[in-house]
Short mmCIF file of C-alpha atoms in Angstrom, two decimals:
data_model
loop_
_atom_site.label_atom_id
_atom_site.label_comp_id
_atom_site.label_asym_id
_atom_site.label_seq_id
_atom_site.Cartn_x
_atom_site.Cartn_y
_atom_site.Cartn_z
CA UNK A 16 144.58 -177.08 86.15
CA UNK A 17 146.33 -177.24 82.59
CA UNK A 18 143.67 -174.22 81.33
CA UNK A 19 144.85 -171.74 85.40
CA UNK A 20 148.79 -172.58 84.06
CA UNK A 21 148.09 -171.59 80.80
CA UNK A 22 146.81 -168.58 81.91
CA UNK A 23 149.56 -168.04 84.29
CA UNK A 24 151.74 -168.03 81.66
CA UNK A 25 150.06 -165.04 80.27
CA UNK A 26 150.48 -163.10 82.25
CA UNK A 27 148.36 -161.43 85.66
CA UNK A 28 145.66 -159.79 83.15
CA UNK A 29 144.81 -162.76 81.82
CA UNK A 30 144.26 -164.98 84.83
CA UNK A 31 142.00 -161.91 86.32
CA UNK A 32 139.99 -162.55 82.82
CA UNK A 33 138.52 -160.26 79.90
CA UNK A 34 136.56 -158.04 82.48
CA UNK A 35 139.36 -157.68 84.64
CA UNK A 36 142.03 -157.26 82.77
CA UNK A 37 139.75 -154.69 80.75
CA UNK A 38 139.31 -152.36 84.45
CA UNK A 39 142.53 -153.32 85.64
CA UNK A 40 143.63 -151.51 81.80
CA UNK A 41 140.84 -148.77 82.40
CA UNK A 42 142.55 -148.10 85.93
CA UNK A 43 145.89 -147.87 84.43
CA UNK A 44 144.65 -145.27 81.59
CA UNK A 45 142.40 -143.33 84.60
CA UNK A 46 145.67 -142.02 86.89
CA UNK A 47 148.20 -141.54 84.05
CA UNK A 48 144.71 -139.27 82.58
CA UNK A 49 145.23 -138.02 86.35
CA UNK A 50 148.54 -138.11 86.31
CA UNK A 51 149.34 -135.72 83.66
CA UNK A 52 145.84 -133.29 85.04
CA UNK A 53 147.82 -132.96 88.18
CA UNK A 54 150.15 -131.56 86.42
CA UNK A 55 151.65 -128.53 88.27
CA UNK A 56 151.40 -125.23 86.49
CA UNK A 57 154.82 -123.44 86.00
CA UNK A 58 155.11 -120.82 88.16
CA UNK A 59 156.10 -118.29 85.28
CA UNK A 60 152.32 -119.09 83.81
CA UNK A 61 150.87 -118.91 86.98
CA UNK A 62 151.61 -114.99 87.52
CA UNK A 63 151.16 -113.68 84.01
CA UNK A 64 147.86 -114.96 84.15
CA UNK A 65 147.02 -113.55 87.69
CA UNK A 66 149.38 -110.19 85.44
CA UNK A 67 147.31 -109.89 83.94
CA UNK A 68 143.84 -109.84 85.69
CA UNK A 69 145.69 -107.58 88.47
CA UNK A 70 146.63 -105.21 85.21
CA UNK A 71 142.80 -105.32 84.50
CA UNK A 72 141.68 -103.78 87.29
CA UNK A 73 143.44 -101.95 88.56
CA UNK A 74 144.13 -99.78 85.24
CA UNK A 75 140.14 -99.41 85.65
CA UNK A 76 140.82 -98.11 90.04
CA UNK A 77 143.65 -96.13 88.15
CA UNK A 78 140.78 -94.43 85.84
CA UNK A 79 143.74 -95.36 82.91
CA UNK A 80 142.83 -96.93 79.84
CA UNK A 81 145.61 -97.91 78.37
CA UNK A 82 146.60 -99.63 81.27
CA UNK A 83 143.75 -101.98 81.20
CA UNK A 84 144.06 -102.46 77.50
CA UNK A 85 147.77 -103.27 78.23
CA UNK A 86 146.13 -106.43 79.52
CA UNK A 87 144.26 -107.95 76.35
CA UNK A 88 144.29 -109.74 73.71
CA UNK A 89 143.22 -108.39 70.75
CA UNK A 90 139.79 -108.32 71.20
CA UNK A 91 137.59 -109.34 73.59
CA UNK A 92 134.36 -111.30 74.50
CA UNK A 93 131.91 -111.10 77.81
CA UNK A 94 129.45 -113.07 78.97
CA UNK A 95 127.38 -113.47 81.79
CA UNK A 96 125.65 -115.84 83.23
CA UNK A 97 121.94 -114.35 84.23
CA UNK A 98 122.52 -115.96 87.93
CA UNK A 99 122.43 -119.74 86.65
CA UNK A 100 124.80 -122.54 86.63
CA UNK A 101 122.51 -123.40 83.23
CA UNK A 102 124.13 -123.26 79.99
CA UNK A 103 120.44 -122.60 77.67
CA UNK A 104 119.70 -119.34 80.24
CA UNK A 105 123.01 -117.85 79.55
CA UNK A 106 123.95 -114.30 78.39
CA UNK A 107 126.45 -113.25 75.51
CA UNK A 108 127.39 -109.43 76.88
CA UNK A 109 129.66 -107.91 74.53
CA UNK A 110 131.57 -108.65 71.87
CA UNK A 111 134.93 -105.79 71.39
CA UNK A 112 136.61 -106.27 68.08
CA UNK A 113 140.00 -105.17 67.64
CA UNK A 114 139.10 -101.66 65.49
CA UNK A 115 137.68 -100.70 68.85
CA UNK A 116 139.12 -101.59 71.40
CA UNK A 117 140.40 -99.11 71.97
CA UNK A 118 137.24 -96.16 71.72
CA UNK A 119 134.78 -98.59 73.84
CA UNK A 120 137.91 -99.11 76.55
CA UNK A 121 137.85 -95.56 77.00
CA UNK A 122 133.92 -94.62 77.32
CA UNK A 123 133.87 -97.90 79.71
CA UNK A 124 136.12 -96.63 82.26
CA UNK A 125 136.10 -93.60 82.47
CA UNK A 126 132.04 -93.98 81.78
CA UNK A 127 131.29 -96.50 84.38
CA UNK A 128 133.91 -95.09 86.94
CA UNK A 129 134.98 -94.72 89.30
CA UNK A 130 136.04 -98.58 89.71
CA UNK A 131 137.03 -100.35 92.63
CA UNK A 132 137.82 -104.51 92.87
CA UNK A 133 139.10 -106.37 94.59
CA UNK A 134 139.85 -109.96 93.56
CA UNK A 135 141.68 -113.28 95.50
CA UNK A 136 142.39 -116.22 93.27
CA UNK A 137 139.60 -119.40 93.50
CA UNK A 138 141.50 -121.76 90.27
CA UNK A 139 143.60 -121.88 87.79
CA UNK A 140 144.47 -124.18 84.41
CA UNK A 141 146.66 -124.02 82.23
CA UNK A 142 147.07 -126.29 78.91
CA UNK A 143 149.95 -125.00 77.01
CA UNK A 144 149.41 -121.28 75.96
CA UNK A 145 144.73 -121.16 76.49
CA UNK A 146 144.48 -121.11 80.98
CA UNK A 147 141.61 -120.36 82.88
CA UNK A 148 141.25 -119.02 85.39
CA UNK A 149 138.55 -118.03 88.21
CA UNK A 150 138.30 -114.84 90.83
CA UNK A 151 135.89 -114.05 93.75
CA UNK A 152 135.62 -110.72 93.21
CA UNK A 153 134.60 -107.61 95.06
CA UNK A 154 134.19 -104.67 94.79
CA UNK A 155 131.95 -101.40 92.21
CA UNK A 156 131.74 -99.04 89.96
CA UNK A 157 128.22 -96.70 88.85
CA UNK A 158 126.49 -98.50 87.96
CA UNK A 159 126.58 -101.88 90.79
CA UNK A 160 128.01 -103.87 93.62
CA UNK A 161 129.30 -107.14 93.43
CA UNK A 162 129.85 -109.09 96.25
CA UNK A 163 132.30 -112.48 96.45
CA UNK A 164 131.75 -112.51 92.37
CA UNK A 165 132.58 -114.97 90.97
CA UNK A 166 134.51 -114.01 87.34
CA UNK A 167 136.00 -116.59 84.98
CA UNK A 168 138.53 -115.04 82.81
CA UNK A 169 140.37 -117.12 79.52
CA UNK A 170 143.50 -116.06 78.68
CA UNK A 171 146.05 -116.66 75.17
CA UNK A 172 150.52 -117.09 75.89
CA UNK A 173 150.92 -115.27 72.93
CA UNK A 174 154.82 -113.63 72.25
CA UNK A 175 154.84 -115.19 76.03
CA UNK A 176 153.25 -112.95 77.73
CA UNK A 177 148.98 -113.67 78.40
CA UNK A 178 146.36 -111.35 77.57
CA UNK A 179 142.81 -111.73 78.20
CA UNK A 180 140.61 -112.74 76.19
CA UNK A 181 137.18 -112.18 77.81
CA UNK A 182 135.40 -113.30 81.16
CA UNK A 183 132.11 -114.92 82.52
CA UNK A 184 130.23 -113.48 85.37
CA UNK A 185 127.48 -116.60 86.39
CA UNK A 186 126.02 -113.20 89.18
CA UNK A 187 125.53 -110.45 86.46
CA UNK A 188 122.38 -109.64 83.96
CA UNK A 189 122.26 -108.42 80.71
CA UNK A 190 120.53 -104.18 81.32
CA UNK A 191 116.61 -104.55 79.60
#
């Protein structure tokens, strides 16, 4: 009885014992993390992220390399999933550094066109000035057609504007 009253005087975690107290602390920590993770995205950020991807697609459809360029950061990295969810199967497709970006866009927009694409946003995640947005895209270009293809875009915010840094397409493989 003395031990029970002594434990009770030390608070509710002491009554639970060490294991119960640790579980309680873990539950509180998990709740805090979930609260932070579930924090709403600033509507201005979400709009800026979506607008960058829309401008990229609109520029491709219009055959306008300058409009595509306005949506991209200083360079761009693309990689493919080779039809696999297993990262060991993924392929680097292309890195286009700043000094080659305008030339590459001029060649790509015209050479792979005409472009058609529509997309719907599946998810958006933002942390400070970094964002990941997944879309479901349907469209075509000179080389292929796609329907409900998942594209994961990486974006960064600089000087108040969201820019595309690169993207990942799971269901495509590099040409031989």
